[in-house]
Amino acid sequence: MSCRLLGFYAKSRKFVEDLLDALIKASRYDHIAAKVIGSFDKHDDGWGCVLALKNDDYWRVLFYKSVKPIWEEDLSFLKSSLNFKYVAGLIHTRKASRNTPIDTFSAHPFSVVTADGSTLYVIQNGGIKKKESWEVICEEYDFEPDDVSDTFIYTLMLAKYYRQRSGAPPERLAKTLRKLHSFLEVEDLAGRCVNTFILQYSPGDRVSLGVVVAYYNEKYVDYYKVYKVTSNENELAFVSSTVAEVLATKGYTPELVENRKVLVYVFEEEELKEIEYNLE
């Protein structure tokens, strides 16, 4: 799967609109994909988002996905929702892998409820070896793996591994991501890239953002790179390479995120706490 990713924490409408505009432009024409991969130049197999928005006294969660390309959608519903004190979110645009369903179900994010009640929303670029990974969870489910994408199976594996960890939700997520991605590497289940962004929404309206940067094929490294973007208002975003290039034209300064890294950001009021691990 070849996709463009956006994960962010924002305090201003302008930052979100800049990010969204950059993602749409990068998805409608992805010159890095055209140059590095060569078989496509747009992400037109669906899109989706999840936003956790905090007003003065309550949270709202917006979850949406569609098989339509993002640039063909009427995004007025999304833009009209951008009334917030601060917001954390994910947005994903998809180019489906060969022999993978193209439908709204298979658009990202995928969601799963975990053992401690947290809901995890998952978006991904790249993926895992579907048939082999299916063997890890097949005794617990009875759907046909050919009917779903590899990221759907990854999401269920994530919930399984989360159940085996302990701790407060953000730390538990960070430990789970490190353990799961190390397992994928050791068991040769990882594809050429398994870049993964996660929004964690936990009981008590606790919100965290998880980022895994993990890619293994040097031929496509320019396509797989993930960048961190910040603003003068202490906002931050993690974006795919093509999105970073568009943001650079808007005056932002993208910083390359190190490969084989797990990051989790905890949102406590208007403060951010970072949890960082290297893959084992």
PDB file of C-alpha atoms in Angstrom:
ATOM      1  CA  MET A   1       0.000   0.000   0.000  1.00  0.00           C
ATOM      2  CA  SER A   2       1.345   3.407  -0.976  1.00  0.00           C
ATOM      3  CA  CYS A   3      -0.253   6.193   0.995  1.00  0.00           C
ATOM      4  CA  ARG A   4       0.268   9.691   2.351  1.00  0.00           C
ATOM      5  CA  LEU A   5       0.031  10.268   6.078  1.00  0.00           C
ATOM      6  CA  LEU A   6      -0.717  13.223   8.318  1.00  0.00           C
ATOM      7  CA  GLY A   7      -0.812  13.227  12.113  1.00  0.00           C
ATOM      8  CA  PHE A   8      -0.966  16.447  14.088  1.00  0.00           C
ATOM      9  CA  TYR A   9      -1.621  18.471  17.220  1.00  0.00           C
ATOM     10  CA  ALA A  10      -2.859  22.014  16.604  1.00  0.00           C
ATOM     11  CA  LYS A  11      -4.117  25.097  18.384  1.00  0.00           C
ATOM     12  CA  SER A  12      -4.948  27.188  15.319  1.00  0.00           C
ATOM     13  CA  ARG A  13      -7.273  26.710  12.381  1.00  0.00           C
ATOM     14  CA  LYS A  14      -4.570  28.034  10.026  1.00  0.00           C
ATOM     15  CA  PHE A  15      -2.123  25.245  10.901  1.00  0.00           C
ATOM     16  CA  VAL A  16      -4.752  22.571  10.233  1.00  0.00           C
ATOM     17  CA  GLU A  17      -5.811  24.184   6.957  1.00  0.00           C
ATOM     18  CA  ASP A  18      -2.177  24.424   5.809  1.00  0.00           C
ATOM     19  CA  LEU A  19      -1.672  20.739   6.596  1.00  0.00           C
ATOM     20  CA  LEU A  20      -4.889  19.701   4.867  1.00  0.00           C
ATOM     21  CA  ASP A  21      -4.112  21.752   1.765  1.00  0.00           C
ATOM     22  CA  ALA A  22      -0.613  20.248   1.563  1.00  0.00           C
ATOM     23  CA  LEU A  23      -1.983  16.713   1.904  1.00  0.00           C
ATOM     24  CA  ILE A  24      -4.552  17.274  -0.847  1.00  0.00           C
ATOM     25  CA  LYS A  25      -1.945  18.686  -3.226  1.00  0.00           C
ATOM     26  CA  ALA A  26       0.525  15.888  -2.495  1.00  0.00           C
ATOM     27  CA  SER A  27      -2.192  13.259  -2.988  1.00  0.00           C
ATOM     28  CA  ARG A  28      -3.567  14.660  -6.222  1.00  0.00           C
ATOM     29  CA  TYR A  29      -0.120  14.649  -7.802  1.00  0.00           C
ATOM     30  CA  ASP A  30       2.652  12.793  -5.985  1.00  0.00           C
ATOM     31  CA  HIS A  31       5.802  13.558  -7.943  1.00  0.00           C
ATOM     32  CA  ILE A  32       7.979  11.546  -5.540  1.00  0.00           C
ATOM     33  CA  ALA A  33       5.888   8.425  -6.156  1.00  0.00           C
ATOM     34  CA  ALA A  34       6.025   9.066  -9.901  1.00  0.00           C
ATOM     35  CA  LYS A  35       9.813   9.362  -9.809  1.00  0.00           C
ATOM     36  CA  VAL A  36      10.755   6.743  -7.220  1.00  0.00           C
ATOM     37  CA  ILE A  37       8.088   4.068  -7.747  1.00  0.00           C
ATOM     38  CA  GLY A  38       6.899   4.914 -11.245  1.00  0.00           C
ATOM     39  CA  SER A  39       3.620   2.990 -11.356  1.00  0.00           C
ATOM     40  CA  PHE A  40       1.333   5.776 -10.064  1.00  0.00           C
ATOM     41  CA  ASP A  41       1.281   9.491  -9.320  1.00  0.00           C
ATOM     42  CA  LYS A  42      -1.872  10.003  -7.240  1.00  0.00           C
ATOM     43  CA  HIS A  43      -3.607   8.575  -4.169  1.00  0.00           C
ATOM     44  CA  ASP A  44      -7.126   8.069  -5.461  1.00  0.00           C
ATOM     45  CA  ASP A  45      -8.379   4.923  -3.678  1.00  0.00           C
ATOM     46  CA  GLY A  46     -10.024   6.627  -0.724  1.00  0.00           C
ATOM     47  CA  TRP A  47      -9.263   8.760   2.277  1.00  0.00           C
ATOM     48  CA  GLY A  48     -10.253   9.157   5.901  1.00  0.00           C
ATOM     49  CA  CYS A  49      -9.723  11.140   9.056  1.00  0.00           C
ATOM     50  CA  VAL A  50     -10.222  11.157  12.792  1.00  0.00           C
ATOM     51  CA  LEU A  51     -10.145  14.366  14.818  1.00  0.00           C
ATOM     52  CA  ALA A  52     -10.346  14.770  18.595  1.00  0.00           C
ATOM     53  CA  LEU A  53     -11.311  18.398  19.167  1.00  0.00           C
ATOM     54  CA  LYS A  54     -11.299  20.133  22.558  1.00  0.00           C
ATOM     55  CA  ASN A  55     -13.447  23.180  23.172  1.00  0.00           C
ATOM     56  CA  ASP A  56     -13.472  25.070  26.468  1.00  0.00           C
ATOM     57  CA  ASP A  57     -15.370  22.403  28.385  1.00  0.00           C
ATOM     58  CA  TYR A  58     -15.791  19.227  26.303  1.00  0.00           C
ATOM     59  CA  TRP A  59     -14.297  16.991  23.596  1.00  0.00           C
ATOM     60  CA  ARG A  60     -15.743  16.000  20.229  1.00  0.00           C
ATOM     61  CA  VAL A  61     -14.554  13.113  18.035  1.00  0.00           C
ATOM     62  CA  LEU A  62     -15.047  13.202  14.264  1.00  0.00           C
ATOM     63  CA  PHE A  63     -14.404   9.934  12.365  1.00  0.00           C
ATOM     64  CA  TYR A  64     -14.959   9.769   8.612  1.00  0.00           C
ATOM     65  CA  LYS A  65     -13.766   7.748   5.642  1.00  0.00           C
ATOM     66  CA  SER A  66     -14.732   7.348   2.001  1.00  0.00           C
ATOM     67  CA  VAL A  67     -13.640   5.490  -1.115  1.00  0.00           C
ATOM     68  CA  LYS A  68     -13.593   8.779  -3.058  1.00  0.00           C
ATOM     69  CA  PRO A  69     -10.334  10.673  -3.634  1.00  0.00           C
ATOM     70  CA  ILE A  70      -9.969  13.450  -1.089  1.00  0.00           C
ATOM     71  CA  TRP A  71      -9.854  16.160  -3.772  1.00  0.00           C
ATOM     72  CA  GLU A  72     -13.274  15.054  -5.069  1.00  0.00           C
ATOM     73  CA  GLU A  73     -14.933  15.271  -1.647  1.00  0.00           C
ATOM     74  CA  ASP A  74     -16.989  18.174  -0.379  1.00  0.00           C
ATOM     75  CA  LEU A  75     -14.886  18.977   2.680  1.00  0.00           C
ATOM     76  CA  SER A  76     -17.196  21.661   4.031  1.00  0.00           C
ATOM     77  CA  PHE A  77     -18.273  19.298   6.840  1.00  0.00           C
ATOM     78  CA  LEU A  78     -14.641  18.955   7.899  1.00  0.00           C
ATOM     79  CA  LYS A  79     -13.764  22.629   7.675  1.00  0.00           C
ATOM     80  CA  SER A  80     -16.920  23.627   9.544  1.00  0.00           C
ATOM     81  CA  SER A  81     -15.803  21.377  12.420  1.00  0.00           C
ATOM     82  CA  LEU A  82     -12.550  23.286  12.906  1.00  0.00           C
ATOM     83  CA  ASN A  83     -13.779  25.210  15.923  1.00  0.00           C
ATOM     84  CA  PHE A  84     -11.533  24.215  18.799  1.00  0.00           C
ATOM     85  CA  LYS A  85      -9.165  25.203  21.574  1.00  0.00           C
ATOM     86  CA  TYR A  86      -6.867  22.441  20.426  1.00  0.00           C
ATOM     87  CA  VAL A  87      -7.146  19.346  18.264  1.00  0.00           C
ATOM     88  CA  ALA A  88      -5.286  16.108  17.603  1.00  0.00           C
ATOM     89  CA  GLY A  89      -5.936  14.177  14.430  1.00  0.00           C
ATOM     90  CA  LEU A  90      -5.009  11.849  11.608  1.00  0.00           C
ATOM     91  CA  ILE A  91      -5.754  12.176   7.893  1.00  0.00           C
ATOM     92  CA  HIS A  92      -4.857   9.508   5.317  1.00  0.00           C
ATOM     93  CA  THR A  93      -5.007   9.223   1.538  1.00  0.00           C
ATOM     94  CA  ARG A  94      -4.769   5.799  -0.051  1.00  0.00           C
ATOM     95  CA  LYS A  95      -3.270   4.076  -3.052  1.00  0.00           C
ATOM     96  CA  ALA A  96      -4.293   0.457  -2.659  1.00  0.00           C
ATOM     97  CA  SER A  97      -1.901  -2.432  -3.046  1.00  0.00           C
ATOM     98  CA  ARG A  98      -2.507  -4.886  -5.853  1.00  0.00           C
ATOM     99  CA  ASN A  99      -5.223  -7.451  -5.061  1.00  0.00           C
ATOM    100  CA  THR A 100      -6.452  -5.394  -2.100  1.00  0.00           C
ATOM    101  CA  PRO A 101     -10.107  -4.303  -1.794  1.00  0.00           C
ATOM    102  CA  ILE A 102     -10.921  -0.763  -2.865  1.00  0.00           C
ATOM    103  CA  ASP A 103     -13.964   0.251  -0.840  1.00  0.00           C
ATOM    104  CA  THR A 104     -14.882   2.517   2.039  1.00  0.00           C
ATOM    105  CA  PHE A 105     -14.325  -0.253   4.588  1.00  0.00           C
ATOM    106  CA  SER A 106     -10.698  -0.521   3.466  1.00  0.00           C
ATOM    107  CA  ALA A 107     -10.033   3.210   3.649  1.00  0.00           C
ATOM    108  CA  HIS A 108      -8.067   4.328   6.691  1.00  0.00           C
ATOM    109  CA  PRO A 109      -8.311   4.942   9.630  1.00  0.00           C
ATOM    110  CA  PHE A 110      -9.197   1.581  11.111  1.00  0.00           C
ATOM    111  CA  SER A 111     -10.428   1.572  14.693  1.00  0.00           C
ATOM    112  CA  VAL A 112     -10.244  -0.992  17.466  1.00  0.00           C
ATOM    113  CA  VAL A 113     -11.173  -0.949  21.158  1.00  0.00           C
ATOM    114  CA  THR A 114      -8.414  -2.277  23.406  1.00  0.00           C
ATOM    115  CA  ALA A 115      -8.292  -4.077  26.749  1.00  0.00           C
ATOM    116  CA  ASP A 116      -8.209  -0.878  28.836  1.00  0.00           C
ATOM    117  CA  GLY A 117     -11.101   0.732  26.950  1.00  0.00           C
ATOM    118  CA  SER A 118      -8.961   2.925  24.717  1.00  0.00           C
ATOM    119  CA  THR A 119      -9.955   3.293  21.085  1.00  0.00           C
ATOM    120  CA  LEU A 120      -7.030   3.198  18.654  1.00  0.00           C
ATOM    121  CA  TYR A 121      -7.398   4.766  15.205  1.00  0.00           C
ATOM    122  CA  VAL A 122      -4.735   3.526  12.789  1.00  0.00           C
ATOM    123  CA  ILE A 123      -3.374   4.815   9.473  1.00  0.00           C
ATOM    124  CA  GLN A 124      -0.421   3.355   7.608  1.00  0.00           C
ATOM    125  CA  ASN A 125       1.919   3.685   4.661  1.00  0.00           C
ATOM    126  CA  GLY A 126       3.309   0.388   3.461  1.00  0.00           C
ATOM    127  CA  GLY A 127       2.074  -2.627   5.342  1.00  0.00           C
ATOM    128  CA  ILE A 128       2.686  -6.178   6.450  1.00  0.00           C
ATOM    129  CA  LYS A 129       2.665  -9.586   4.786  1.00  0.00           C
ATOM    130  CA  LYS A 130      -1.029 -10.297   5.000  1.00  0.00           C
ATOM    131  CA  LYS A 131      -1.314 -14.079   4.756  1.00  0.00           C
ATOM    132  CA  GLU A 132       1.553 -14.743   7.157  1.00  0.00           C
ATOM    133  CA  SER A 133       0.334 -12.102   9.623  1.00  0.00           C
ATOM    134  CA  TRP A 134      -3.173 -13.537   9.477  1.00  0.00           C
ATOM    135  CA  GLU A 135      -1.798 -16.691  11.116  1.00  0.00           C
ATOM    136  CA  VAL A 136      -1.030 -14.672  14.251  1.00  0.00           C
ATOM    137  CA  ILE A 137      -4.714 -13.826  14.866  1.00  0.00           C
ATOM    138  CA  CYS A 138      -6.698 -16.353  12.784  1.00  0.00           C
ATOM    139  CA  GLU A 139      -7.893 -18.390  15.788  1.00  0.00           C
ATOM    140  CA  GLU A 140      -9.676 -15.306  17.144  1.00  0.00           C
ATOM    141  CA  TYR A 141     -11.549 -14.257  13.964  1.00  0.00           C
ATOM    142  CA  ASP A 142     -13.525 -15.887  11.156  1.00  0.00           C
ATOM    143  CA  PHE A 143     -13.508 -13.334   8.315  1.00  0.00           C
ATOM    144  CA  GLU A 144     -11.769 -14.038   5.022  1.00  0.00           C
ATOM    145  CA  PRO A 145      -8.359 -12.306   4.893  1.00  0.00           C
ATOM    146  CA  ASP A 146      -8.774 -11.680   1.156  1.00  0.00           C
ATOM    147  CA  ASP A 147     -11.757  -9.446   1.991  1.00  0.00           C
ATOM    148  CA  VAL A 148      -9.695  -6.989   4.035  1.00  0.00           C
ATOM    149  CA  SER A 149      -6.452  -5.070   3.786  1.00  0.00           C
ATOM    150  CA  ASP A 150      -3.205  -5.846   5.558  1.00  0.00           C
ATOM    151  CA  THR A 151      -3.598  -2.720   7.711  1.00  0.00           C
ATOM    152  CA  PHE A 152      -6.892  -4.067   9.053  1.00  0.00           C
ATOM    153  CA  ILE A 153      -5.058  -7.218  10.143  1.00  0.00           C
ATOM    154  CA  TYR A 154      -2.252  -5.066  11.588  1.00  0.00           C
ATOM    155  CA  THR A 155      -4.835  -3.173  13.670  1.00  0.00           C
ATOM    156  CA  LEU A 156      -6.138  -6.416  15.182  1.00  0.00           C
ATOM    157  CA  MET A 157      -2.573  -7.557  15.879  1.00  0.00           C
ATOM    158  CA  LEU A 158      -1.970  -4.234  17.612  1.00  0.00           C
ATOM    159  CA  ALA A 159      -4.949  -4.812  19.912  1.00  0.00           C
ATOM    160  CA  LYS A 160      -3.697  -8.330  20.674  1.00  0.00           C
ATOM    161  CA  TYR A 161      -0.236  -7.082  21.632  1.00  0.00           C
ATOM    162  CA  TYR A 162      -1.706  -4.162  23.589  1.00  0.00           C
ATOM    163  CA  ARG A 163      -3.598  -6.651  25.754  1.00  0.00           C
ATOM    164  CA  GLN A 164      -0.267  -8.248  26.717  1.00  0.00           C
ATOM    165  CA  ARG A 165       1.292  -4.980  27.936  1.00  0.00           C
ATOM    166  CA  SER A 166       0.515  -2.865  31.012  1.00  0.00           C
ATOM    167  CA  GLY A 167       0.691   0.711  32.245  1.00  0.00           C
ATOM    168  CA  ALA A 168      -1.102   3.985  31.614  1.00  0.00           C
ATOM    169  CA  PRO A 169      -2.586   4.135  28.087  1.00  0.00           C
ATOM    170  CA  PRO A 170       0.125   6.295  26.398  1.00  0.00           C
ATOM    171  CA  GLU A 171       3.035   4.325  27.866  1.00  0.00           C
ATOM    172  CA  ARG A 172       1.232   1.064  27.159  1.00  0.00           C
ATOM    173  CA  LEU A 173       0.787   2.126  23.534  1.00  0.00           C
ATOM    174  CA  ALA A 174       4.469   3.031  23.176  1.00  0.00           C
ATOM    175  CA  LYS A 175       5.592  -0.307  24.630  1.00  0.00           C
ATOM    176  CA  THR A 176       3.114  -2.172  22.429  1.00  0.00           C
ATOM    177  CA  LEU A 177       4.302  -0.470  19.250  1.00  0.00           C
ATOM    178  CA  ARG A 178       7.933  -1.223  20.040  1.00  0.00           C
ATOM    179  CA  LYS A 179       7.172  -4.879  20.772  1.00  0.00           C
ATOM    180  CA  LEU A 180       4.874  -5.413  17.780  1.00  0.00           C
ATOM    181  CA  HIS A 181       7.159  -3.797  15.224  1.00  0.00           C
ATOM    182  CA  SER A 182      10.170  -5.672  16.572  1.00  0.00           C
ATOM    183  CA  PHE A 183       8.149  -8.886  16.192  1.00  0.00           C
ATOM    184  CA  LEU A 184       7.257  -7.975  12.607  1.00  0.00           C
ATOM    185  CA  GLU A 185      10.940  -7.489  11.824  1.00  0.00           C
ATOM    186  CA  VAL A 186      12.165 -10.666  13.519  1.00  0.00           C
ATOM    187  CA  GLU A 187       9.457 -12.845  11.950  1.00  0.00           C
ATOM    188  CA  ASP A 188       9.911 -11.247   8.507  1.00  0.00           C
ATOM    189  CA  LEU A 189       6.321 -10.025   8.456  1.00  0.00           C
ATOM    190  CA  ALA A 190       7.108  -6.384   7.701  1.00  0.00           C
ATOM    191  CA  GLY A 191       6.781  -5.106   4.165  1.00  0.00           C
ATOM    192  CA  ARG A 192       9.139  -2.601   2.611  1.00  0.00           C
ATOM    193  CA  CYS A 193       7.641   0.052   4.871  1.00  0.00           C
ATOM    194  CA  VAL A 194       5.394  -0.027   7.939  1.00  0.00           C
ATOM    195  CA  ASN A 195       5.086   3.659   8.807  1.00  0.00           C
ATOM    196  CA  THR A 196       2.146   3.884  11.194  1.00  0.00           C
ATOM    197  CA  PHE A 197       0.317   6.778  12.879  1.00  0.00           C
ATOM    198  CA  ILE A 198      -2.173   6.196  15.705  1.00  0.00           C
ATOM    199  CA  LEU A 199      -4.642   8.367  17.582  1.00  0.00           C
ATOM    200  CA  GLN A 200      -5.413   6.939  21.013  1.00  0.00           C
ATOM    201  CA  TYR A 201      -8.627   8.071  22.711  1.00  0.00           C
ATOM    202  CA  SER A 202      -8.860   6.705  26.250  1.00  0.00           C
ATOM    203  CA  PRO A 203     -11.416   6.754  29.089  1.00  0.00           C
ATOM    204  CA  GLY A 204     -11.429  10.114  30.827  1.00  0.00           C
ATOM    205  CA  ASP A 205     -11.021  11.914  27.489  1.00  0.00           C
ATOM    206  CA  ARG A 206      -7.276  11.299  27.395  1.00  0.00           C
ATOM    207  CA  VAL A 207      -5.728  11.734  23.956  1.00  0.00           C
ATOM    208  CA  SER A 208      -2.351  10.606  22.604  1.00  0.00           C
ATOM    209  CA  LEU A 209      -0.703  10.521  19.192  1.00  0.00           C
ATOM    210  CA  GLY A 210       1.565   7.619  18.224  1.00  0.00           C
ATOM    211  CA  VAL A 211       4.074   7.572  15.361  1.00  0.00           C
ATOM    212  CA  VAL A 212       6.150   4.640  14.110  1.00  0.00           C
ATOM    213  CA  VAL A 213       8.746   5.241  11.412  1.00  0.00           C
ATOM    214  CA  ALA A 214       9.939   1.911  10.011  1.00  0.00           C
ATOM    215  CA  TYR A 215      11.128   1.353   6.454  1.00  0.00           C
ATOM    216  CA  TYR A 216      13.514  -1.212   5.021  1.00  0.00           C
ATOM    217  CA  ASN A 217      13.972  -0.693   1.283  1.00  0.00           C
ATOM    218  CA  GLU A 218      16.677   1.813   0.331  1.00  0.00           C
ATOM    219  CA  LYS A 219      15.420   2.022  -3.246  1.00  0.00           C
ATOM    220  CA  TYR A 220      12.262   3.839  -2.129  1.00  0.00           C
ATOM    221  CA  VAL A 221      13.635   5.694   0.893  1.00  0.00           C
ATOM    222  CA  ASP A 222      12.738   9.157  -0.442  1.00  0.00           C
ATOM    223  CA  TYR A 223       9.120   8.063  -0.673  1.00  0.00           C
ATOM    224  CA  TYR A 224       9.023   6.471   2.783  1.00  0.00           C
ATOM    225  CA  LYS A 225      10.622   9.294   4.784  1.00  0.00           C
ATOM    226  CA  VAL A 226       8.573  10.940   7.532  1.00  0.00           C
ATOM    227  CA  TYR A 227       9.071  14.552   8.587  1.00  0.00           C
ATOM    228  CA  LYS A 228       8.173  16.548  11.674  1.00  0.00           C
ATOM    229  CA  VAL A 229       6.750  20.035  11.157  1.00  0.00           C
ATOM    230  CA  THR A 230       6.238  22.620  13.902  1.00  0.00           C
ATOM    231  CA  SER A 231       4.778  26.104  14.161  1.00  0.00           C
ATOM    232  CA  ASN A 232       5.547  29.154  16.271  1.00  0.00           C
ATOM    233  CA  GLU A 233       2.546  28.232  18.430  1.00  0.00           C
ATOM    234  CA  ASN A 234       4.129  24.936  19.594  1.00  0.00           C
ATOM    235  CA  GLU A 235       1.948  22.947  17.219  1.00  0.00           C
ATOM    236  CA  LEU A 236       3.375  19.869  15.547  1.00  0.00           C
ATOM    237  CA  ALA A 237       2.657  17.477  12.721  1.00  0.00           C
ATOM    238  CA  PHE A 238       4.171  14.344  11.242  1.00  0.00           C
ATOM    239  CA  VAL A 239       3.837  14.035   7.484  1.00  0.00           C
ATOM    240  CA  SER A 240       4.889  11.896   4.529  1.00  0.00           C
ATOM    241  CA  SER A 241       7.674  13.169   2.293  1.00  0.00           C
ATOM    242  CA  THR A 242       5.549  14.654  -0.488  1.00  0.00           C
ATOM    243  CA  VAL A 243       3.410  16.523   2.040  1.00  0.00           C
ATOM    244  CA  ALA A 244       6.564  17.890   3.666  1.00  0.00           C
ATOM    245  CA  GLU A 245       7.724  19.328   0.341  1.00  0.00           C
ATOM    246  CA  VAL A 246       4.440  21.195  -0.126  1.00  0.00           C
ATOM    247  CA  LEU A 247       4.623  22.545   3.427  1.00  0.00           C
ATOM    248  CA  ALA A 248       8.146  23.810   2.762  1.00  0.00           C
ATOM    249  CA  THR A 249       6.721  26.057   0.034  1.00  0.00           C
ATOM    250  CA  LYS A 250       4.382  27.523   2.674  1.00  0.00           C
ATOM    251  CA  GLY A 251       7.278  28.592   4.887  1.00  0.00           C
ATOM    252  CA  TYR A 252       7.509  25.593   7.214  1.00  0.00           C
ATOM    253  CA  THR A 253      10.801  23.814   7.925  1.00  0.00           C
ATOM    254  CA  PRO A 254      10.297  20.030   7.891  1.00  0.00           C
ATOM    255  CA  GLU A 255      12.743  17.967   9.973  1.00  0.00           C
ATOM    256  CA  LEU A 256      13.497  14.359   9.019  1.00  0.00           C
ATOM    257  CA  VAL A 257      12.409  11.816  11.645  1.00  0.00           C
ATOM    258  CA  GLU A 258      14.933   9.071  12.327  1.00  0.00           C
ATOM    259  CA  ASN A 259      14.079   5.631  10.952  1.00  0.00           C
ATOM    260  CA  ARG A 260      13.103   2.767  13.276  1.00  0.00           C
ATOM    261  CA  LYS A 261      11.663   5.109  15.860  1.00  0.00           C
ATOM    262  CA  VAL A 262       8.551   4.964  18.080  1.00  0.00           C
ATOM    263  CA  LEU A 263       7.132   8.264  19.360  1.00  0.00           C
ATOM    264  CA  VAL A 264       4.040   8.839  21.480  1.00  0.00           C
ATOM    265  CA  TYR A 265       2.815  12.315  22.395  1.00  0.00           C
ATOM    266  CA  VAL A 266       0.523  12.723  25.387  1.00  0.00           C
ATOM    267  CA  PHE A 267      -1.819  15.723  25.425  1.00  0.00           C
ATOM    268  CA  GLU A 268      -2.352  17.131  28.905  1.00  0.00           C
ATOM    269  CA  GLU A 269      -4.262  20.385  28.641  1.00  0.00           C
ATOM    270  CA  GLU A 270      -2.020  22.478  26.392  1.00  0.00           C
ATOM    271  CA  GLU A 271       1.211  20.644  27.217  1.00  0.00           C
ATOM    272  CA  LEU A 272       2.827  17.831  25.239  1.00  0.00           C
ATOM    273  CA  LYS A 273       4.778  15.006  26.818  1.00  0.00           C
ATOM    274  CA  GLU A 274       6.911  12.828  24.528  1.00  0.00           C
ATOM    275  CA  ILE A 275       7.639   9.130  24.978  1.00  0.00           C
ATOM    276  CA  GLU A 276      10.387   7.836  22.691  1.00  0.00           C
ATOM    277  CA  TYR A 277      11.693   4.355  21.933  1.00  0.00           C
ATOM    278  CA  ASN A 278      13.998   2.870  19.343  1.00  0.00           C
ATOM    279  CA  LEU A 279      12.849  -0.379  17.781  1.00  0.00           C
ATOM    280  CA  GLU A 280      14.574  -3.308  19.469  1.00  0.00           C
TER     281      GLU A 280
END
